Coordinates of C-alpha atoms and ligand atoms in Angstrom, one line a residue:
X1 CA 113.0 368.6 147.0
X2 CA 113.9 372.3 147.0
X3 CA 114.9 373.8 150.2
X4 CA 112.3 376.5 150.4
X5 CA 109.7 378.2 152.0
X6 CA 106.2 377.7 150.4
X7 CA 102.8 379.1 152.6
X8 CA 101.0 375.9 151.9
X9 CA 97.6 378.1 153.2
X10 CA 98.4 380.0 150.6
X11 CA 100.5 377.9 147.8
X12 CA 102.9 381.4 147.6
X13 CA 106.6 380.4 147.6
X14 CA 108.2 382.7 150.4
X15 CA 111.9 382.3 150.3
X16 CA 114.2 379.9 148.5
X17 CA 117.3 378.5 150.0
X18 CA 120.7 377.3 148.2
X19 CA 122.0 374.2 149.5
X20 CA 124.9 374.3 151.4
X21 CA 127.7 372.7 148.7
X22 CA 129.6 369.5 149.6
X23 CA 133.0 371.3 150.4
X24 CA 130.7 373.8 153.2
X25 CA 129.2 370.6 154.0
X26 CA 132.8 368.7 154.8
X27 CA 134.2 372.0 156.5
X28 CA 130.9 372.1 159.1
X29 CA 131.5 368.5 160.3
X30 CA 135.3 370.0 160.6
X31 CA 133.8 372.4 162.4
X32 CA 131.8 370.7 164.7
X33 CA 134.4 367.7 165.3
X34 CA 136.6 371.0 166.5
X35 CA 133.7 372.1 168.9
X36 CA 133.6 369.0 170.3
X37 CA 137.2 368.8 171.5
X38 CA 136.1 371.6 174.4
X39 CA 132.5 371.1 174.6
X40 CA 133.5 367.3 175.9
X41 CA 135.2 368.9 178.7
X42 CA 133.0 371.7 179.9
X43 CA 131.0 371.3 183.2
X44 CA 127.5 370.2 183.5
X45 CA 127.2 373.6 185.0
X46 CA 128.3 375.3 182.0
X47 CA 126.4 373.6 180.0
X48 CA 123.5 374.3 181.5
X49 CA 123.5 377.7 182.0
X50 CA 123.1 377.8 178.2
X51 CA 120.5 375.5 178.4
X52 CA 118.3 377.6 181.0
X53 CA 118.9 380.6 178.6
X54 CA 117.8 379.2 175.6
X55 CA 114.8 377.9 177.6
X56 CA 114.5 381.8 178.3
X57 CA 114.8 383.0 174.4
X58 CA 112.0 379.8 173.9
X59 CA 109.5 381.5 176.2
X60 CA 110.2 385.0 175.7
X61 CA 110.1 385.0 172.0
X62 CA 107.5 381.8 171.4
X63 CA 105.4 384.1 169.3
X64 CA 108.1 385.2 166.7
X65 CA 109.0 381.8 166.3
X66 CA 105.6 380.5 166.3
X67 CA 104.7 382.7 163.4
X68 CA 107.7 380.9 161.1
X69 CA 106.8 378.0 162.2
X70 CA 102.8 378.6 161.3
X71 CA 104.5 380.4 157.9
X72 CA 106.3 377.4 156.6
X73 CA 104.3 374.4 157.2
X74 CA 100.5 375.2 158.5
X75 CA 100.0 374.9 162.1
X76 CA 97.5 377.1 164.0
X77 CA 99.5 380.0 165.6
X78 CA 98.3 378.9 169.0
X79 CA 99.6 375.4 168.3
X80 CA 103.1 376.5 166.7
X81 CA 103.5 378.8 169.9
X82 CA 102.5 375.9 172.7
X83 CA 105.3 374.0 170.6
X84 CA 107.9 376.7 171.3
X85 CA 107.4 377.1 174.7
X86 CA 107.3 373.1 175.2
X87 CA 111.0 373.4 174.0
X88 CA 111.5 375.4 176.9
X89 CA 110.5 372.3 179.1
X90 CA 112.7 370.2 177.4
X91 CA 115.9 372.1 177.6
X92 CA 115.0 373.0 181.4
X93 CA 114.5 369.2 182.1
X94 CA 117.6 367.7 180.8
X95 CA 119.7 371.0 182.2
X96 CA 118.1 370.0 185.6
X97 CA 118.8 366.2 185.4
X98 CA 121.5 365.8 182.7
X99 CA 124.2 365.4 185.8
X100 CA 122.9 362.9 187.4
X101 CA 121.5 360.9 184.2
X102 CA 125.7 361.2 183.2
X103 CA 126.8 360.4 186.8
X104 CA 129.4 357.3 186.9
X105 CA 127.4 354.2 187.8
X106 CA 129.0 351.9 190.3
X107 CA 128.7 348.4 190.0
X108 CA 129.2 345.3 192.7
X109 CA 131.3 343.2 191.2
X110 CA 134.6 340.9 191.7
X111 CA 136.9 344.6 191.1
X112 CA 138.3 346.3 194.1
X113 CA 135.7 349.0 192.0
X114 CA 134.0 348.5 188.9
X115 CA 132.0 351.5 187.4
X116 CA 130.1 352.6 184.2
X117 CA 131.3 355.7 182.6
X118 CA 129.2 357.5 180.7
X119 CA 131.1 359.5 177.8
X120 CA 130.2 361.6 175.1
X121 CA 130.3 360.6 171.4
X122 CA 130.7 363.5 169.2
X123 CA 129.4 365.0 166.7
X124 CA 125.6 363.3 165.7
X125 CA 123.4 364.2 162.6
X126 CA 120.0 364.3 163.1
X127 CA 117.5 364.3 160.2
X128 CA 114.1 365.8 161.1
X129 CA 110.6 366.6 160.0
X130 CA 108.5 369.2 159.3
X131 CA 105.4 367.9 161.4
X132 CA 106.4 369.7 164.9
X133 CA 109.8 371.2 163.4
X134 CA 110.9 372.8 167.1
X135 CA 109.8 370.1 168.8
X136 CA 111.7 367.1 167.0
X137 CA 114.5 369.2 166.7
X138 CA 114.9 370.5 170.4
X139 CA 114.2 366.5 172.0
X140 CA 117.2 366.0 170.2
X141 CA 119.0 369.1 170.7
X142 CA 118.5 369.3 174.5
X143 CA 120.1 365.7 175.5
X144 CA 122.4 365.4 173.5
X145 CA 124.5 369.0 174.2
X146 CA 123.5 368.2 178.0
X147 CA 125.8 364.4 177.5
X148 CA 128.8 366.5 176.0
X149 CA 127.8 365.9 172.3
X150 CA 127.6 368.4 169.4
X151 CA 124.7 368.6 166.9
X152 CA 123.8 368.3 162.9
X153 CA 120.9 369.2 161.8
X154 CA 119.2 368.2 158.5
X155 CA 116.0 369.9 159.0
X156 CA 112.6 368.5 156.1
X157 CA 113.7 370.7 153.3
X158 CA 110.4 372.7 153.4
X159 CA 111.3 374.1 156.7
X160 CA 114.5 375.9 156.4
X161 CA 113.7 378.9 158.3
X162 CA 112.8 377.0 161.2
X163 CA 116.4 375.4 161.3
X164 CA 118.2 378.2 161.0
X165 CA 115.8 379.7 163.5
X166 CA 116.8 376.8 166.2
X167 CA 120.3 377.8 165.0
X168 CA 120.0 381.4 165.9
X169 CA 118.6 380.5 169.3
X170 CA 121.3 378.0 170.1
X171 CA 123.4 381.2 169.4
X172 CA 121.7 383.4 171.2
X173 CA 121.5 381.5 174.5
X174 CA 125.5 381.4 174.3
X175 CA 126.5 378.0 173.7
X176 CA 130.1 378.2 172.1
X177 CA 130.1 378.0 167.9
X178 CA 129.6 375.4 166.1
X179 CA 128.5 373.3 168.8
X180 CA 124.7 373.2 167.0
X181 CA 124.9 373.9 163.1
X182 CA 122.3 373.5 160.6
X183 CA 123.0 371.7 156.8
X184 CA 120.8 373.1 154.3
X185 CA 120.8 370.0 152.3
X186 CA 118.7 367.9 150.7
X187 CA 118.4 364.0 151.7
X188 CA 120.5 362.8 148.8
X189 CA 123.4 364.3 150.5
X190 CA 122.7 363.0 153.7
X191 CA 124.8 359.4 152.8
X192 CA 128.2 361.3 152.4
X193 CA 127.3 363.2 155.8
X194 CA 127.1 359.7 157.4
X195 CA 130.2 358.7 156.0
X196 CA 132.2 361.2 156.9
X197 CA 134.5 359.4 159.9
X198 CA 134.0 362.9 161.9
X199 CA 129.9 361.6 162.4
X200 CA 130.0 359.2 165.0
X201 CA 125.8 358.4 165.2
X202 CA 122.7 359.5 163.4
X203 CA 119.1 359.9 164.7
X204 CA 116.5 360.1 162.4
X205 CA 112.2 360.9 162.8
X206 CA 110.3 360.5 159.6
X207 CA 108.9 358.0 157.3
X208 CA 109.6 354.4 157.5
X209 CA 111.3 354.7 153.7
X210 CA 114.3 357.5 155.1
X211 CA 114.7 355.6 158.4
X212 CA 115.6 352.5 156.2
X213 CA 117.7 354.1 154.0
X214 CA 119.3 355.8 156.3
X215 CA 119.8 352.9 159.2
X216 CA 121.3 351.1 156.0
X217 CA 124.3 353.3 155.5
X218 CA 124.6 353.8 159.0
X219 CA 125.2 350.1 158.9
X220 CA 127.4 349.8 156.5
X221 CA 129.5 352.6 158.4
X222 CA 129.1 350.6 161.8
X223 CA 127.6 353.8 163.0
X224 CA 124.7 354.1 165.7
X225 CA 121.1 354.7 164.7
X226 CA 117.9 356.1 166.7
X227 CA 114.9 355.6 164.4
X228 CA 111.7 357.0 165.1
X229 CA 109.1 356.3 162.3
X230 CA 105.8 356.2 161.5
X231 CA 102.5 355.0 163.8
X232 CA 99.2 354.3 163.0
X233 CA 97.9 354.1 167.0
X234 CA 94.8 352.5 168.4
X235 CA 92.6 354.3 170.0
X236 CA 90.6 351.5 172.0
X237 CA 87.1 352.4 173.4
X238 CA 85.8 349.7 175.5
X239 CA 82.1 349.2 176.7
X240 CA 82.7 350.7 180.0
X241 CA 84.5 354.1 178.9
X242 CA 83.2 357.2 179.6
X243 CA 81.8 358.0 175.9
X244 CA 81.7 361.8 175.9
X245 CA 85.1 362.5 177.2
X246 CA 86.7 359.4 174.8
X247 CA 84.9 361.1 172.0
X248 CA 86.2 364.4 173.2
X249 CA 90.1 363.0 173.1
X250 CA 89.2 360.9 169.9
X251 CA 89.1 364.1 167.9
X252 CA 91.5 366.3 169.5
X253 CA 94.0 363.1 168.9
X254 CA 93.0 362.6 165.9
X255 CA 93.4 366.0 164.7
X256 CA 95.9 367.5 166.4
X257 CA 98.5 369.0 164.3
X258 CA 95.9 368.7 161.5
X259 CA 96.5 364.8 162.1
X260 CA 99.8 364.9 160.8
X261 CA 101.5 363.4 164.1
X262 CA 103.1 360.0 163.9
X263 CA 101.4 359.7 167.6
X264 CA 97.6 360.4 166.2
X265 CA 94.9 358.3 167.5
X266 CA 94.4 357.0 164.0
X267 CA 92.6 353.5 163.8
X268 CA 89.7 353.5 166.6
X269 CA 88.5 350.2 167.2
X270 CA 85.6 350.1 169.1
X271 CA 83.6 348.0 171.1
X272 CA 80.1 347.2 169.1
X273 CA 77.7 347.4 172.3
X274 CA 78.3 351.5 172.5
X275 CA 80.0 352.2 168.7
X276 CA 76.9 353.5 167.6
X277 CA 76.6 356.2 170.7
X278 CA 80.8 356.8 170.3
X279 CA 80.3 357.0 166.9
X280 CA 77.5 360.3 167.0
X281 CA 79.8 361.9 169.4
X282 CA 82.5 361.5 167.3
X283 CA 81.0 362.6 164.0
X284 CA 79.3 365.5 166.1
X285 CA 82.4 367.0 167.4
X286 CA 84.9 366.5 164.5
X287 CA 81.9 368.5 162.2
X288 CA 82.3 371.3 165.0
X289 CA 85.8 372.1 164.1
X290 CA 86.7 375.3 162.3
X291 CA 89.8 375.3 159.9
X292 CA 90.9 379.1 158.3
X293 CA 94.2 380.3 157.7
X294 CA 96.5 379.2 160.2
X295 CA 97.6 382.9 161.6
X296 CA 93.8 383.6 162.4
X297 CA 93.2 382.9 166.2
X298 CA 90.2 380.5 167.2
X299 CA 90.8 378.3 164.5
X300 CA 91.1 374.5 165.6
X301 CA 93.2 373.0 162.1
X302 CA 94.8 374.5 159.1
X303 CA 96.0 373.1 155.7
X304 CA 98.6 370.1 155.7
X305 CA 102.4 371.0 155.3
X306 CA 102.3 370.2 151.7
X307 CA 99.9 369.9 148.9
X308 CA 101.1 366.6 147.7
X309 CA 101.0 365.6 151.0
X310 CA 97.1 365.8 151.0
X311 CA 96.7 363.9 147.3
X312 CA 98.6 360.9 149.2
X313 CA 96.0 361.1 151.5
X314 CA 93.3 361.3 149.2
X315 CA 94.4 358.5 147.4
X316 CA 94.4 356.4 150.7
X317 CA 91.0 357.6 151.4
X318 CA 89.8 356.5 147.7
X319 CA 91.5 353.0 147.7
X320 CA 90.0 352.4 151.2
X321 CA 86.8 353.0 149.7
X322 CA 86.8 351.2 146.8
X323 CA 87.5 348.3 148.9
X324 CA 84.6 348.7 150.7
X325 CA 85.0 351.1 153.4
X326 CA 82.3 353.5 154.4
X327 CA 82.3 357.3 154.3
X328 CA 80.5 357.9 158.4
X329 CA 81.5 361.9 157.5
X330 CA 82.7 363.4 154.6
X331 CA 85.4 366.0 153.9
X332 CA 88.3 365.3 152.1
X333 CA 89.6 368.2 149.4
X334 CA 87.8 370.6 147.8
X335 CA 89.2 371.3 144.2
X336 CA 93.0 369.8 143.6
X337 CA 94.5 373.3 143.9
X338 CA 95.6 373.4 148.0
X339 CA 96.7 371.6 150.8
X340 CA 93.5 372.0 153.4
X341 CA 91.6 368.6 154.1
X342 CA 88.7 368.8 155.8
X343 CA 88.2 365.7 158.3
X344 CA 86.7 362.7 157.4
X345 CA 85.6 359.3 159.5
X346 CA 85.5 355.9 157.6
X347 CA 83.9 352.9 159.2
X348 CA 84.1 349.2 158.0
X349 CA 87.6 349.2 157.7
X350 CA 89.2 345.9 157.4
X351 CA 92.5 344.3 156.3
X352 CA 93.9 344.8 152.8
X353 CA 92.9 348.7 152.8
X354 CA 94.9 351.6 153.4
X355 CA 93.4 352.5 155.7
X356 CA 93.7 349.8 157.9
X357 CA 97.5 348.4 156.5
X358 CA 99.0 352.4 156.7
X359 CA 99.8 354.9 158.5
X360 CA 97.3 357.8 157.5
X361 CA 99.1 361.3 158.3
X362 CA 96.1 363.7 158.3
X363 CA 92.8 364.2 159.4
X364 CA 91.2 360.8 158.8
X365 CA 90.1 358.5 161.1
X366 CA 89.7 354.6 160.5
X367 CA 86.9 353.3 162.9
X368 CA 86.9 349.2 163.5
X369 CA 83.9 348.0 165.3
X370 CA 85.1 344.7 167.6
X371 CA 83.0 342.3 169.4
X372 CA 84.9 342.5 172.9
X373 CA 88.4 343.7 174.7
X374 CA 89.8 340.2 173.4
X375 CA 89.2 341.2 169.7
X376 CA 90.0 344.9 170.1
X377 CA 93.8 343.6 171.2
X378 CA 93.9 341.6 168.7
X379 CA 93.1 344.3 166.2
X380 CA 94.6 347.3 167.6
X381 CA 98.0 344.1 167.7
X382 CA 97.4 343.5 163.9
X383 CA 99.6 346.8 162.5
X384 CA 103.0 346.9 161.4
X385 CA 103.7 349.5 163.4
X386 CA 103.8 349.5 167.6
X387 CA 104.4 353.6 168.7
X388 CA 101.8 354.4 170.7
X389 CA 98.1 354.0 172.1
X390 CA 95.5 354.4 174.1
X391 CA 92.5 352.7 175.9
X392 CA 89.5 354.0 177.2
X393 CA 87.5 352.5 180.1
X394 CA 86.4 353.2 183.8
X395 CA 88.0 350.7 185.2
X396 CA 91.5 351.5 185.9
X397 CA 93.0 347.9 186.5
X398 CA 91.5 346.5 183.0
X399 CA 92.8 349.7 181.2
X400 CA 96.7 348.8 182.7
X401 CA 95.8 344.8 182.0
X402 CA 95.0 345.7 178.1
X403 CA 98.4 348.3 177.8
X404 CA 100.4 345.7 178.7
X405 CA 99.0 343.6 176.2
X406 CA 98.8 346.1 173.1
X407 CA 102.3 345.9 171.2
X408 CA 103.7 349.7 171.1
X409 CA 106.5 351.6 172.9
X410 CA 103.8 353.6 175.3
X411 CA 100.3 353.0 175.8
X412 CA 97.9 356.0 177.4
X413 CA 94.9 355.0 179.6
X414 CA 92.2 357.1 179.8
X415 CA 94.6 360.2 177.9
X416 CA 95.4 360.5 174.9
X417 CA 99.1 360.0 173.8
X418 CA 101.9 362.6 173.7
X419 CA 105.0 363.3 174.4
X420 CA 106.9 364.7 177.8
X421 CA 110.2 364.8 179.0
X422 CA 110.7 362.5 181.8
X423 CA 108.7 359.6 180.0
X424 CA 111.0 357.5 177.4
X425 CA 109.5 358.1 173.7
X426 CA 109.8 355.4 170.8
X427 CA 108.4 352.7 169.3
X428 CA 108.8 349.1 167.9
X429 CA 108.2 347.2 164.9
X430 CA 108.3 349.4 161.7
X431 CA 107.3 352.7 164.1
X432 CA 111.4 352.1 164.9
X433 CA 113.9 351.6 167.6
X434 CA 115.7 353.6 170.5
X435 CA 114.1 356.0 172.6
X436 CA 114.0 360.2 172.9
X437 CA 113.6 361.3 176.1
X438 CA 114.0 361.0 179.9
X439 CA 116.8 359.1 181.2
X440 CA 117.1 356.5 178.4
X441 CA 116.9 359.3 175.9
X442 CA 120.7 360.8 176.9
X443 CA 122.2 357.7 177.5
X444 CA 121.4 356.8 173.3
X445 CA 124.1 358.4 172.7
X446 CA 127.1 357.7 174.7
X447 CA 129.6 355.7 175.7
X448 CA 128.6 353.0 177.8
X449 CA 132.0 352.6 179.3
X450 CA 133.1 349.7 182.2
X451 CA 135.4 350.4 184.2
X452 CA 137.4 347.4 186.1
X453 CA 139.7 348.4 188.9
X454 CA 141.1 345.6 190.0
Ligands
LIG501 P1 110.3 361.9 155.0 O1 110.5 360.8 155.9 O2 110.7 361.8 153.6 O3 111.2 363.2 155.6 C1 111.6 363.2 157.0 C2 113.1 363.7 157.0 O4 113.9 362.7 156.4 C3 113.3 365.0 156.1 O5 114.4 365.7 156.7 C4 113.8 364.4 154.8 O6 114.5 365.3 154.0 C5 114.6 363.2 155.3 N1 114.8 362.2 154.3 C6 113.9 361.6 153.4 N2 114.4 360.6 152.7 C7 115.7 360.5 153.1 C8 116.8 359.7 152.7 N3 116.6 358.7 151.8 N4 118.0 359.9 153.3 C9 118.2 360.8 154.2 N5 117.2 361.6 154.6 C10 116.0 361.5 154.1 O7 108.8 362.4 155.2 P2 107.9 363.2 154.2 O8 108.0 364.6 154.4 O9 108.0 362.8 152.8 O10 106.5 362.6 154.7 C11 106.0 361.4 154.2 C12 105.5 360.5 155.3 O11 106.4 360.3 156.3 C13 104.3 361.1 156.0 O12 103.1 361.0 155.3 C14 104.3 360.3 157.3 O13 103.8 359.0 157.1 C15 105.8 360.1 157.6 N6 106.3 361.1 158.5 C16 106.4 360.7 159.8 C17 106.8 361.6 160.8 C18 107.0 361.2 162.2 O14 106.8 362.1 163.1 N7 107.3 360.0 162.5 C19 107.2 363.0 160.4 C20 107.0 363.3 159.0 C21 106.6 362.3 158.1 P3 113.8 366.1 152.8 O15 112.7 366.9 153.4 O16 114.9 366.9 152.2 O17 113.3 365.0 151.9

């Protein structure tokens, strides 16, 4: 893929980039391996005072950055500003905690002392998407300068001006160089950039395909991976759930970041004894949503990141009804020339289609109607993938005894599913392995040294 900026609103490339060449390539990680010889050794106070400044530059300038951000892959302005300033949260959290998280660990044991150590790595590349391209970037970024490390970032290649942007800011917010450096590169380089003995881990958010190709030659290297992949969440409403506010959080979790959000409520398997009420709501609600350009305000979706983007998910759509899956409200694209996707609702969807096999990343949403709670675990449990989900019902106590039961890494009851610092973020199964965030999140990549003192 090019390394550009294309409006998909408006199919007008923007900008084009040239990739950074293997020898730039080689004399970054040099770079960066340097950086981390003295960003190893600074203070946890040092480090984050940076931190809290960048967290300022995030808030103070969350429109500027929002606006590149809405330019170069679709979001509502309003959505690609929240994003920015959630960044803030993130780099404020782990400049807070990061201390403490990294604090030696004693242990009782047979040693006079025995402690756990834990030490950063060096440098790590992390390969990111375009779906919340601050976000993904920065729950990354944050931890891992906090634990000592230094950063690589191969940013989606149609979202270049958003990782130089993050570059600019690490700048700004006074970090020493090189300690956060962006590749403009595309993913065929990527396997030399694992290779080079300077890398010592990778982390990777995207599709299932790139974290297996990349986890392979992170294997063959012996190097650490953090995979976090696709989902295709549940979204369980049982018979006692408050129907208008699940239908309320059906929609906005289906659709936020026009659906293109690996956690997206995006197979809702439903109880049959209230479907058909849900089922109005839901149809009622999603038709009330208004799409536009994405830098016009009061607009609740814009166009997906990419044009082919939305003929995959046309394709899915078609294939899943051919097979016998039922339109409940249309939408879909109008004309082949853009990226916009209205939202659409299928019902009757069973194994064997697309839409119930695959992940669908955009505004459709797969209803299954189920006889009971038994038969919605066992459905919303039938998916290769295990990130997240949610279940809806009054009753607290049930809603906990069906999370434990549904196979993800984080289940939401009565809420829909999202991300925030302190809780640990990642899935199972093909959605991946490792966890962002919180406490776990730091300690991915480090040294998990013991220390026996006899
Ligand atoms: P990709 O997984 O292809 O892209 C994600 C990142 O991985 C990009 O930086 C990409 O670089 C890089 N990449 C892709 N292939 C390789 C490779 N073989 N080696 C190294 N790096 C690689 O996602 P797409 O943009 O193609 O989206 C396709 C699907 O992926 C979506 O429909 C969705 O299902 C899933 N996806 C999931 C996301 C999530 O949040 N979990 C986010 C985005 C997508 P480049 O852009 O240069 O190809």
């Amino acid at each position: 893929m090019a390394i550009e900026t294309l409006n998909p609103a408006t199919g007008e490339l923007i900008k084009k980039f040239e990739a950074h060449t293997a020898e730039e390539v080689k004399h970054k990680i040099d770079l960066a391996e340097e950086a981390f010889q003295s960003w190893r050794n600074s203070s946890f106070e040092e480090r984050a005072k940076h931190m809290e400044k960048q967290a300022d530059i995030l808030e103070n300038e969350a429109e500027k950055y929002g606006r590149i951000i809405s330019l170069e892959m679709g979001k509502p302005l309003k959505s690609a500003i929240a994003e920015v300033k959630k960044c803030a949260t993130v780099c404020r959290y782990y400049a807070e905690n990061a201390a403490s998280f990294m604090a030696d660990e004693e242990i009782a044991s047979g040693a006079s002392r025995s402690l756990i150590s834990y030490e950063p790595l060096g440098v790590v590349l992390a390969i990111m998407p375009w779906n919340f391209p601050f976000w993904q970037v920065y729950r990354f970024l944050a931890p891992a300068l906090m634990a000592g490390n230094v950063g690589l970032l191969k940013h989606a290649s149609n979202v270049p001006q958003c990782a130089l942007a993050i570059e600019e800011i690490v700048r700004h917010a006074g970090f020493p160089d090189n300690v956060f450096q962006s590749l403009l590169i595309g993913s065929k380089e990527v396997d030399a950039v694992i290779g080079h003995p300077h890398v010592k881990a990778v982390t990777l958010t995207g599709s299932e395909l790139a974290g297996s190709k990349v986890a392979e030659k992170a294997g063959q290297e012996i190097k650490k991976t953090v995979l976090e992949l696709g989902g295709s969440d549940a979204f369980i409403v049982l018979d006692d759930a408050d129907l208008e506010q699940a239908a309320e959080m059906a929609v906005k979790s289906r659709m936020v970041n026009t659906g293109q959000s690996c956690i997206a409520a995006k197979r809702f398997i439903v109880v049959e004894s209230i479907a058909d009420d849900f089922l109005q709501r839901f149809k009622q609600k999603m038709q009330a949503l208004k799409t536009g350009n994405p830098l016009e305000e009061d607009i609740d979706y814009g166009p997906m990141a990419r044009k082919d983007l939305a003929e995959e998910l046309e394709k899915q759509v078609q294939d899943s009804v051919k097979h016998g899956a039922e339109i409940v409200l249309d939408g879909g694209r109008e004309g082949n020339s853009n990226a916009y996707f209205k939202p659409m609702i299928l019902k009757n969807v069973k194994p064997g289609m697309p839409a119930y096999e695959e992940e669908m990343f955009g505004p459709v949403a797969a209803v299954m109607i189920v006889k009971d709670e038994e038969e919605a675990i066992r459905v919303a449990n039938d998916s290769r993938y295990g990130l997240g989900g949610a279940v809806w019902t009054k009753d607290r106590a049930r809603g906990l005894r069906v999370a434990k039961r549904v196979e993800t890494g984080a289940m939401f009851v009565n809420a829909m599913v999202a991300s925030s610092p302190e809780m640990p973020f990642g899935g199972i199964k093909k959605s991946g392995y490792g966890r962002e965030l919180s406490y776990l999140g730091i300690r991915e990549f480090v040294n998990q040294k013991s220390i026996w003192i006899d």
